Structures are given as C-alpha cells and as structure tokens.
Short mmCIF file of N, CA, C and O in Angstrom, two decimals:
data_model
loop_
_atom_site.label_atom_id
_atom_site.label_comp_id
_atom_site.label_asym_id
_atom_site.label_seq_id
_atom_site.Cartn_x
_atom_site.Cartn_y
_atom_site.Cartn_z
N UNK A 1 -135.29 12.07 -24.95
CA UNK A 1 -136.69 12.33 -25.51
C UNK A 1 -136.36 13.01 -26.49
O UNK A 1 -135.58 14.31 -26.57
N UNK A 2 -136.88 13.28 -27.63
CA UNK A 2 -137.05 14.39 -28.80
C UNK A 2 -138.17 14.68 -29.06
O UNK A 2 -139.39 14.14 -28.46
N UNK A 3 -138.48 15.92 -29.32
CA UNK A 3 -139.76 16.84 -29.44
C UNK A 3 -139.85 16.75 -30.86
O UNK A 3 -139.06 17.16 -31.96
N UNK A 4 -141.30 16.49 -31.14
CA UNK A 4 -141.88 16.85 -32.80
C UNK A 4 -141.20 18.12 -33.20
O UNK A 4 -141.56 18.95 -32.65
N UNK A 5 -141.02 18.10 -34.46
CA UNK A 5 -140.80 19.22 -35.03
C UNK A 5 -140.74 19.55 -36.47
O UNK A 5 -141.18 18.41 -37.13
N UNK A 6 -140.15 20.65 -37.02
CA UNK A 6 -140.60 20.21 -38.39
C UNK A 6 -139.38 19.31 -39.26
O UNK A 6 -140.08 18.66 -40.44
N UNK A 7 -138.46 18.82 -38.69
CA UNK A 7 -137.76 17.63 -38.79
C UNK A 7 -138.26 16.23 -39.10
O UNK A 7 -138.14 15.22 -39.68
N UNK A 8 -139.38 16.28 -38.00
CA UNK A 8 -140.12 14.84 -37.26
C UNK A 8 -141.48 15.54 -37.12
O UNK A 8 -141.52 15.35 -35.96
N UNK A 9 -142.52 15.88 -37.99
CA UNK A 9 -143.67 16.49 -36.86
C UNK A 9 -144.79 15.16 -36.86
O UNK A 9 -144.56 14.09 -37.38
N UNK A 10 -145.31 15.23 -35.57
CA UNK A 10 -146.54 14.48 -35.54
C UNK A 10 -147.73 15.42 -35.09
O UNK A 10 -147.74 16.09 -34.18
N UNK A 11 -148.67 14.71 -35.70
CA UNK A 11 -149.78 15.33 -35.34
C UNK A 11 -151.12 14.76 -35.10
O UNK A 11 -151.17 13.43 -35.44
N UNK A 12 -151.47 14.80 -33.86
CA UNK A 12 -152.37 14.38 -33.43
C UNK A 12 -154.11 14.88 -33.35
O UNK A 12 -153.95 15.88 -32.71
N UNK A 13 -154.94 14.41 -33.95
CA UNK A 13 -156.45 15.13 -34.13
C UNK A 13 -157.65 14.18 -34.02
O UNK A 13 -157.23 12.81 -34.61
N UNK A 14 -158.71 14.51 -33.29
CA UNK A 14 -159.71 13.47 -33.07
C UNK A 14 -160.10 13.30 -34.76
O UNK A 14 -160.00 14.23 -35.77
N UNK A 15 -160.86 11.82 -34.84
CA UNK A 15 -161.06 11.20 -36.34
C UNK A 15 -162.64 11.30 -35.75
O UNK A 15 -163.29 10.75 -35.21
N UNK A 16 -163.04 12.16 -36.90
CA UNK A 16 -164.66 12.42 -36.82
C UNK A 16 -165.26 11.24 -37.67
O UNK A 16 -165.42 11.32 -39.16
N UNK A 17 -165.53 10.24 -37.07
CA UNK A 17 -165.81 9.19 -37.48
C UNK A 17 -166.16 7.99 -36.58
O UNK A 17 -165.79 7.78 -35.22
N UNK A 18 -166.34 6.47 -37.20
CA UNK A 18 -166.27 5.53 -36.77
C UNK A 18 -165.15 4.57 -37.26
O UNK A 18 -164.80 4.45 -38.29
N UNK A 19 -164.53 4.01 -36.16
CA UNK A 19 -163.12 2.99 -36.06
C UNK A 19 -163.59 1.81 -35.49
O UNK A 19 -163.77 1.75 -34.76
N UNK A 20 -163.39 0.67 -36.62
CA UNK A 20 -164.05 -0.87 -36.13
C UNK A 20 -162.54 -1.43 -36.35
O UNK A 20 -162.22 -1.46 -37.21
N UNK A 21 -162.07 -2.29 -35.35
CA UNK A 21 -160.93 -3.50 -35.60
C UNK A 21 -161.46 -4.74 -35.42
O UNK A 21 -162.22 -5.18 -34.49
N UNK A 22 -161.26 -5.39 -36.33
CA UNK A 22 -161.60 -7.04 -36.04
C UNK A 22 -160.63 -7.82 -36.20
O UNK A 22 -159.59 -7.77 -37.08
N UNK A 23 -160.63 -9.14 -36.03
CA UNK A 23 -159.60 -10.30 -35.36
C UNK A 23 -160.48 -11.38 -35.40
O UNK A 23 -161.20 -11.63 -34.40
N UNK A 24 -160.26 -12.39 -36.25
CA UNK A 24 -160.70 -13.71 -36.12
C UNK A 24 -162.12 -13.81 -36.12
O UNK A 24 -163.01 -14.35 -35.34
N UNK A 25 -162.53 -13.10 -36.94
CA UNK A 25 -164.27 -12.80 -37.23
C UNK A 25 -164.63 -12.13 -35.64
O UNK A 25 -166.02 -12.05 -35.98
N UNK A 26 -164.15 -11.39 -35.22
CA UNK A 26 -164.71 -10.69 -33.69
C UNK A 26 -164.26 -9.48 -34.01
O UNK A 26 -163.28 -9.00 -34.46
N UNK A 27 -164.96 -8.54 -33.08
CA UNK A 27 -164.86 -7.07 -33.00
C UNK A 27 -164.31 -7.03 -32.03
O UNK A 27 -164.43 -7.25 -30.80
N UNK A 28 -163.00 -6.39 -32.10
CA UNK A 28 -161.79 -6.64 -30.78
C UNK A 28 -161.76 -4.97 -30.49
O UNK A 28 -161.58 -4.37 -29.17
N UNK A 29 -162.31 -4.09 -31.13
CA UNK A 29 -162.32 -2.48 -30.64
C UNK A 29 -163.38 -1.21 -31.35
O UNK A 29 -163.46 -2.17 -32.61
N UNK A 30 -164.06 -0.87 -31.13
CA UNK A 30 -164.92 0.08 -32.08
C UNK A 30 -165.01 1.31 -30.88
O UNK A 30 -165.11 1.40 -29.91
N UNK A 31 -165.05 2.47 -32.05
CA UNK A 31 -165.20 3.60 -31.54
C UNK A 31 -165.47 4.78 -32.23
O UNK A 31 -165.33 4.54 -33.24
N UNK A 32 -165.87 5.68 -31.75
CA UNK A 32 -166.39 7.11 -32.54
C UNK A 32 -165.39 8.45 -31.53
O UNK A 32 -165.65 9.11 -31.98
N UNK A 33 -164.35 7.58 -30.83
CA UNK A 33 -163.50 8.47 -30.23
C UNK A 33 -162.21 8.45 -30.46
O UNK A 33 -161.43 8.56 -29.59
N UNK A 34 -161.80 7.76 -31.62
CA UNK A 34 -160.23 7.67 -32.03
C UNK A 34 -159.35 8.98 -32.09
O UNK A 34 -160.10 9.93 -32.55
N UNK A 35 -158.28 8.62 -31.90
CA UNK A 35 -157.45 9.79 -32.26
C UNK A 35 -156.61 9.26 -33.76
O UNK A 35 -156.39 8.09 -33.58
N UNK A 36 -156.08 10.36 -34.34
CA UNK A 36 -155.47 9.80 -35.62
C UNK A 36 -153.98 10.70 -35.44
O UNK A 36 -153.99 11.98 -35.35
N UNK A 37 -153.16 9.43 -35.19
CA UNK A 37 -151.65 9.95 -35.29
C UNK A 37 -151.07 10.23 -36.58
O UNK A 37 -151.09 9.29 -37.16
N UNK A 38 -150.67 11.28 -36.90
CA UNK A 38 -149.65 11.51 -38.31
C UNK A 38 -148.52 11.70 -38.11
O UNK A 38 -148.11 12.89 -37.76
N UNK A 39 -147.60 10.58 -38.33
CA UNK A 39 -145.83 11.38 -37.61
C UNK A 39 -145.46 10.93 -38.91
O UNK A 39 -145.19 9.93 -40.04
N UNK A 40 -144.50 12.31 -39.10
CA UNK A 40 -143.49 12.54 -40.32
C UNK A 40 -144.27 11.63 -41.49
O UNK A 40 -145.25 12.02 -42.18
N UNK A 41 -143.49 10.80 -42.39
CA UNK A 41 -144.39 10.36 -43.69
C UNK A 41 -144.88 8.95 -43.87
O UNK A 41 -145.22 8.22 -44.09
N UNK A 42 -145.06 8.43 -42.39
CA UNK A 42 -145.43 7.10 -42.00
C UNK A 42 -146.78 6.95 -42.38
O UNK A 42 -147.57 7.97 -42.10
N UNK A 43 -147.28 6.17 -42.33
CA UNK A 43 -148.94 6.02 -42.54
C UNK A 43 -149.58 6.21 -41.50
O UNK A 43 -149.27 6.25 -39.99
N UNK A 44 -150.97 7.18 -41.35
CA UNK A 44 -151.68 7.39 -40.23
C UNK A 44 -151.95 6.35 -39.30
O UNK A 44 -152.08 5.08 -40.28
N UNK A 45 -151.90 6.35 -38.03
CA UNK A 45 -152.52 5.41 -37.18
C UNK A 45 -153.94 5.50 -36.21
O UNK A 45 -153.29 6.86 -35.73
N UNK A 46 -154.42 4.84 -36.33
CA UNK A 46 -155.77 5.21 -35.23
C UNK A 46 -155.41 4.89 -33.78
O UNK A 46 -155.04 3.55 -33.89
N UNK A 47 -155.75 5.79 -32.87
CA UNK A 47 -155.42 5.20 -31.43
C UNK A 47 -156.87 5.26 -30.89
O UNK A 47 -157.65 5.97 -30.98
N UNK A 48 -157.39 3.94 -30.37
CA UNK A 48 -158.59 3.71 -29.59
C UNK A 48 -158.66 3.75 -28.27
O UNK A 48 -157.58 3.04 -27.36
N UNK A 49 -159.58 4.58 -27.21
CA UNK A 49 -159.73 4.58 -26.12
C UNK A 49 -159.69 2.64 -25.45
O UNK A 49 -160.62 2.03 -26.22
N UNK A 50 -159.25 2.36 -24.37
CA UNK A 50 -159.38 1.36 -24.00
C UNK A 50 -160.69 0.92 -23.57
O UNK A 50 -161.19 -0.11 -23.72
N UNK A 51 -161.52 1.82 -23.02
CA UNK A 51 -162.56 1.64 -22.66
C UNK A 51 -163.66 1.09 -23.95
O UNK A 51 -164.75 0.67 -23.83
N UNK A 52 -163.19 1.35 -25.44
CA UNK A 52 -163.91 0.84 -26.98
C UNK A 52 -163.18 -0.29 -26.80
O UNK A 52 -163.76 -0.62 -28.12
N UNK A 53 -162.30 -1.43 -26.50
CA UNK A 53 -161.94 -2.15 -26.55
C UNK A 53 -162.41 -3.57 -25.67
O UNK A 53 -162.61 -3.33 -24.55
N UNK A 54 -162.43 -4.56 -26.22
CA UNK A 54 -162.72 -5.79 -25.68
C UNK A 54 -161.47 -6.48 -25.35
O UNK A 54 -160.98 -7.62 -25.60
N UNK A 55 -161.48 -5.72 -23.94
CA UNK A 55 -160.01 -6.29 -22.97
C UNK A 55 -160.04 -7.63 -22.85
O UNK A 55 -158.90 -7.98 -22.70
N UNK A 56 -161.26 -8.49 -22.64
CA UNK A 56 -161.35 -9.46 -22.31
C UNK A 56 -160.23 -10.79 -23.40
O UNK A 56 -159.87 -11.47 -23.15
N UNK A 57 -160.12 -9.94 -24.64
CA UNK A 57 -159.49 -10.46 -25.86
C UNK A 57 -158.03 -10.28 -25.68
O UNK A 57 -157.21 -10.96 -26.77
N UNK A 58 -157.50 -9.42 -24.93
CA UNK A 58 -155.90 -8.99 -25.05
C UNK A 58 -155.24 -9.42 -24.14
O UNK A 58 -156.18 -9.55 -22.68
N UNK A 59 -154.02 -9.88 -24.18
CA UNK A 59 -153.18 -10.71 -23.14
C UNK A 59 -152.00 -9.69 -23.50
O UNK A 59 -151.36 -9.81 -24.39
N UNK A 60 -151.31 -9.16 -22.51
CA UNK A 60 -150.34 -8.23 -22.22
C UNK A 60 -148.99 -9.63 -22.56
O UNK A 60 -148.91 -10.22 -21.75
N UNK A 61 -148.08 -8.81 -23.42
CA UNK A 61 -146.78 -9.63 -23.69
C UNK A 61 -145.47 -9.19 -22.87
O UNK A 61 -145.95 -7.71 -22.34
N UNK A 62 -144.81 -9.50 -22.95
CA UNK A 62 -143.59 -8.98 -22.38
C UNK A 62 -142.52 -8.26 -23.09
O UNK A 62 -142.01 -7.47 -22.82
N UNK A 63 -143.14 -8.30 -24.48
CA UNK A 63 -142.58 -7.12 -25.78
C UNK A 63 -142.81 -5.77 -25.39
O UNK A 63 -143.76 -5.30 -24.89
N UNK A 64 -141.56 -4.99 -25.38
CA UNK A 64 -141.83 -3.41 -25.24
C UNK A 64 -140.62 -2.93 -26.58
O UNK A 64 -139.64 -3.66 -26.78
N UNK A 65 -141.02 -1.74 -26.68
CA UNK A 65 -140.31 -0.75 -27.54
C UNK A 65 -140.29 0.23 -27.41
O UNK A 65 -140.69 0.79 -26.48
N UNK A 66 -138.93 1.49 -27.58
CA UNK A 66 -139.17 2.58 -27.57
C UNK A 66 -138.88 3.60 -28.51
O UNK A 66 -138.30 3.08 -29.60
N UNK A 67 -139.79 4.83 -28.76
CA UNK A 67 -139.64 5.45 -29.31
C UNK A 67 -139.31 6.75 -28.55
O UNK A 67 -139.84 7.08 -27.85
N UNK A 68 -138.32 7.52 -29.52
CA UNK A 68 -137.56 8.69 -29.10
C UNK A 68 -138.70 9.87 -28.89
O UNK A 68 -138.40 10.84 -28.22
N UNK A 69 -139.65 9.48 -29.51
CA UNK A 69 -140.41 10.94 -29.52
C UNK A 69 -142.28 10.64 -28.73
O UNK A 69 -142.75 11.61 -28.16
N UNK A 70 -142.27 9.52 -28.65
CA UNK A 70 -143.27 9.02 -27.52
C UNK A 70 -143.15 8.12 -26.44
O UNK A 70 -144.09 8.58 -25.49
N UNK A 71 -142.11 7.43 -26.25
CA UNK A 71 -141.72 6.68 -25.06
C UNK A 71 -141.82 5.32 -25.23
O UNK A 71 -141.45 4.80 -26.43
N UNK A 72 -142.25 4.35 -24.26
CA UNK A 72 -142.10 3.33 -24.11
C UNK A 72 -143.48 2.50 -24.70
O UNK A 72 -144.22 3.14 -23.64
N UNK A 73 -143.58 1.45 -25.59
CA UNK A 73 -144.82 0.93 -25.58
C UNK A 73 -145.02 -0.30 -24.92
O UNK A 73 -143.89 -1.43 -25.02
N UNK A 74 -145.88 -0.83 -24.55
CA UNK A 74 -146.21 -2.00 -24.22
C UNK A 74 -147.03 -2.58 -25.24
O UNK A 74 -147.81 -2.02 -26.00
N UNK A 75 -147.05 -3.71 -25.26
CA UNK A 75 -147.29 -4.43 -26.45
C UNK A 75 -148.81 -5.65 -25.94
O UNK A 75 -148.44 -6.18 -24.67
N UNK A 76 -149.32 -5.96 -27.05
CA UNK A 76 -150.95 -7.25 -26.37
C UNK A 76 -150.77 -8.44 -27.51
O UNK A 76 -150.51 -7.86 -29.00
N UNK A 77 -151.23 -9.58 -27.21
CA UNK A 77 -151.30 -10.18 -28.14
C UNK A 77 -153.13 -10.54 -27.86
O UNK A 77 -153.52 -10.55 -26.91
N UNK A 78 -153.53 -10.58 -29.34
CA UNK A 78 -155.32 -10.98 -29.28
C UNK A 78 -155.44 -12.56 -29.45
O UNK A 78 -154.61 -13.23 -29.87
N UNK A 79 -156.11 -13.04 -28.84
CA UNK A 79 -156.79 -14.13 -28.39
C UNK A 79 -158.25 -14.12 -28.70
O UNK A 79 -158.91 -13.64 -27.80
N UNK A 80 -158.60 -14.50 -30.12
CA UNK A 80 -160.41 -14.45 -30.29
C UNK A 80 -160.57 -15.49 -31.51
O UNK A 80 -159.88 -15.91 -32.37
N UNK A 81 -161.52 -16.42 -31.04
CA UNK A 81 -162.14 -17.03 -32.02
C UNK A 81 -160.98 -18.35 -32.26
O UNK A 81 -160.92 -19.09 -32.94
N UNK A 82 -160.47 -18.79 -31.27
CA UNK A 82 -159.16 -19.61 -31.01
C UNK A 82 -158.21 -19.61 -31.97
O UNK A 82 -157.41 -20.29 -32.10
N UNK A 83 -158.05 -18.00 -32.55
CA UNK A 83 -156.55 -17.95 -33.08
C UNK A 83 -155.90 -16.60 -32.24
O UNK A 83 -156.57 -15.91 -31.36
N UNK A 84 -154.61 -16.83 -32.28
CA UNK A 84 -154.00 -15.73 -31.80
C UNK A 84 -153.17 -14.86 -32.46
O UNK A 84 -152.91 -15.18 -33.89
N UNK A 85 -152.94 -13.48 -32.31
CA UNK A 85 -152.23 -12.63 -33.02
C UNK A 85 -151.31 -11.91 -32.24
O UNK A 85 -151.60 -11.00 -31.31
N UNK A 86 -150.07 -12.46 -32.16
CA UNK A 86 -148.80 -12.22 -31.35
C UNK A 86 -148.28 -10.32 -31.33
O UNK A 86 -147.91 -9.80 -32.59
N UNK A 87 -148.24 -9.80 -30.40
CA UNK A 87 -147.95 -8.41 -30.16
C UNK A 87 -148.56 -7.50 -31.62
O UNK A 87 -147.75 -6.49 -32.22
N UNK A 88 -149.95 -7.98 -31.62
CA UNK A 88 -150.86 -6.90 -32.63
C UNK A 88 -151.33 -5.61 -32.41
O UNK A 88 -151.40 -4.77 -32.85
N UNK A 89 -150.91 -5.29 -30.82
CA UNK A 89 -151.74 -4.27 -30.09
C UNK A 89 -150.20 -3.51 -29.66
O UNK A 89 -149.81 -4.04 -28.50
N UNK A 90 -150.41 -2.20 -29.73
CA UNK A 90 -149.52 -1.26 -28.83
C UNK A 90 -150.37 -0.35 -27.69
O UNK A 90 -151.36 0.07 -28.53
N UNK A 91 -149.31 0.23 -26.76
CA UNK A 91 -149.86 1.30 -25.84
C UNK A 91 -148.89 1.91 -25.32
O UNK A 91 -148.51 1.53 -24.93
N UNK A 92 -148.74 3.58 -25.35
CA UNK A 92 -148.10 4.02 -24.80
C UNK A 92 -148.84 4.72 -23.19
O UNK A 92 -149.83 5.33 -23.41
N UNK A 93 -148.22 3.77 -22.32
CA UNK A 93 -148.80 3.83 -21.12
C UNK A 93 -148.57 5.40 -20.25
O UNK A 93 -149.39 5.80 -19.81
N UNK A 94 -147.47 5.51 -20.47
CA UNK A 94 -146.99 6.91 -19.88
C UNK A 94 -145.68 7.70 -20.98
O UNK A 94 -144.84 7.87 -21.13
N UNK A 95 -146.97 8.06 -21.86
CA UNK A 95 -146.07 8.39 -23.37
C UNK A 95 -145.44 9.87 -22.92
O UNK A 95 -145.55 10.68 -21.70
N UNK A 96 -144.39 10.41 -23.28
CA UNK A 96 -143.63 11.45 -22.99
C UNK A 96 -144.84 12.88 -23.04
O UNK A 96 -145.70 12.71 -24.01
N UNK A 97 -144.63 14.00 -22.34
CA UNK A 97 -145.30 14.98 -22.30
C UNK A 97 -145.99 15.50 -23.48
O UNK A 97 -147.34 16.12 -23.49
N UNK A 98 -145.25 15.72 -24.81
CA UNK A 98 -145.75 16.01 -25.94
C UNK A 98 -146.94 15.21 -26.77
O UNK A 98 -147.50 15.80 -27.55
N UNK A 99 -147.04 14.01 -26.25
CA UNK A 99 -148.04 12.60 -26.50
C UNK A 99 -149.17 12.22 -25.60
O UNK A 99 -149.16 11.40 -26.00
N UNK A 100 -149.00 13.30 -24.47
CA UNK A 100 -150.33 12.48 -23.64
C UNK A 100 -151.39 12.25 -24.30
O UNK A 100 -152.07 11.79 -23.16
N UNK A 101 -152.03 12.78 -25.26
CA UNK A 101 -153.55 12.54 -25.73
C UNK A 101 -153.52 11.07 -25.96
O UNK A 101 -154.47 10.77 -26.05
N UNK A 102 -152.17 10.55 -26.28
CA UNK A 102 -152.41 9.04 -26.40
C UNK A 102 -152.19 7.90 -25.42
O UNK A 102 -152.59 6.62 -25.38
N UNK A 103 -152.00 8.54 -24.27
CA UNK A 103 -152.04 7.73 -23.16
C UNK A 103 -153.60 7.15 -22.94
O UNK A 103 -154.62 7.53 -23.25
N UNK A 104 -153.63 5.61 -22.49
CA UNK A 104 -154.91 4.99 -22.44
C UNK A 104 -155.63 4.54 -23.60
O UNK A 104 -157.00 4.10 -23.79
N UNK A 105 -154.81 4.92 -24.44
CA UNK A 105 -155.43 4.24 -26.07
C UNK A 105 -154.49 3.10 -26.67
O UNK A 105 -153.27 3.13 -26.45
N UNK A 106 -154.96 2.22 -27.61
CA UNK A 106 -154.50 1.17 -28.12
C UNK A 106 -154.44 1.38 -29.72
O UNK A 106 -155.24 1.96 -30.32
N UNK A 107 -153.72 1.20 -30.23
CA UNK A 107 -152.71 1.03 -31.61
C UNK A 107 -152.81 -0.36 -32.12
O UNK A 107 -152.34 -1.04 -31.50
N UNK A 108 -153.03 -0.73 -33.42
CA UNK A 108 -152.86 -1.77 -33.95
C UNK A 108 -151.91 -2.08 -35.10
O UNK A 108 -152.11 -1.02 -36.07
N UNK A 109 -151.57 -2.89 -35.41
CA UNK A 109 -150.61 -3.32 -36.63
C UNK A 109 -151.80 -3.94 -37.63
O UNK A 109 -152.37 -5.12 -37.53
N UNK A 110 -151.83 -3.11 -38.97
CA UNK A 110 -153.16 -3.53 -39.85
C UNK A 110 -152.55 -4.83 -40.57
O UNK A 110 -153.58 -5.78 -40.80
N UNK A 111 -151.42 -5.37 -40.39
CA UNK A 111 -151.24 -6.91 -40.92
C UNK A 111 -151.24 -7.98 -39.90
O UNK A 111 -151.18 -9.16 -40.14
N UNK A 112 -151.42 -7.69 -38.50
CA UNK A 112 -151.66 -8.70 -37.38
C UNK A 112 -153.36 -8.67 -37.10
O UNK A 112 -153.76 -9.46 -36.35
N UNK A 113 -154.01 -7.86 -37.61
CA UNK A 113 -155.48 -8.01 -37.70
C UNK A 113 -156.34 -8.41 -38.85
O UNK A 113 -155.65 -8.32 -40.17
N UNK A 114 -157.51 -8.54 -38.48
CA UNK A 114 -158.50 -8.69 -40.04
C UNK A 114 -158.43 -7.51 -40.62
O UNK A 114 -158.36 -7.59 -42.20
N UNK A 115 -158.85 -6.46 -39.83
CA UNK A 115 -159.17 -5.19 -40.95
C UNK A 115 -159.23 -4.11 -39.46
O UNK A 115 -159.98 -4.32 -38.54
N UNK A 116 -158.90 -2.96 -40.49
CA UNK A 116 -158.97 -1.68 -39.39
C UNK A 116 -159.58 -0.88 -40.53
O UNK A 116 -159.62 -0.19 -41.55
N UNK A 117 -161.29 -0.70 -39.92
CA UNK A 117 -162.30 0.13 -40.84
C UNK A 117 -162.33 1.50 -40.19
O UNK A 117 -162.88 1.48 -39.06
N UNK A 118 -162.02 2.24 -41.23
CA UNK A 118 -162.54 3.77 -40.42
C UNK A 118 -163.38 4.68 -41.64
O UNK A 118 -163.33 4.46 -42.86
N UNK A 119 -164.87 5.20 -41.04
CA UNK A 119 -165.56 5.29 -41.65
C UNK A 119 -166.03 6.81 -41.26
O UNK A 119 -166.29 7.33 -40.23
N UNK A 120 -165.89 7.93 -42.03
CA UNK A 120 -165.71 9.05 -41.58
C UNK A 120 -167.00 9.88 -41.32
O UNK A 120 -168.45 9.21 -42.27
N UNK A 121 -167.71 10.61 -40.67
CA UNK A 121 -168.86 11.03 -40.39
C UNK A 121 -169.46 11.80 -41.45
O UNK A 121 -168.74 12.26 -42.15
#
C-alpha cells in the first residue's frame, strides 16, 4: 500500500452537478452525488454511487486489478440494449484507508460506454 503524496497526489472532491453515463442508448448511471478523483497527471475520473446506477444492467466479471494507492478493483460488464461492454466499469469495494470515500462507487472507462456527460450546476 502506498499513500498519496507530493510525488503522486490524489484528490477526491464532490462534483457540483449531474453526471450521466449512457451505453447502448440507455442511461446506466445518473447522479448529482458523484465524486471527482484526480490522480497525479491522469484525466479525472467520476465515481458514482451504486444506488444511482441501474445495477440490473451490470454483471460482475472475474477481472480484477490492483492499484498500490487505492487497492483491489472489481469489474463489471454492461449488458444493455442487446449489446455488451466487457469490464467497462470498476469499483474499489474495500479501498485502502486513504481512499475510503470511493467505497460503494462505480467508475467507467470512457471508451467502453457511449458517453459520460458531466454538467456543472
């Protein structure tokens, strides 16, 4: 486990607005409670509470990855409108202590969904 710091900063902030994720013409997640995670020089990622996702369209896959800063990530395949997007969604179900804010949230690969639309309030 590594801790975020000056050499690898990670900031998690509430996003003031609405985030909508679509796949195969369907809204698979929509929230006004998203978190915006900015890690080092990577593009920001929105984390959406599971309660604001259409979980019936998500199927857990066996794919897992590990981040030394956040912990082990579980993955989900989207199945909507007769189309599938493998491992399009990830979640840190038991993140490391410095990242507990993202527990219970989902994040999406932009190139595996139709759109991630973020509209600030």
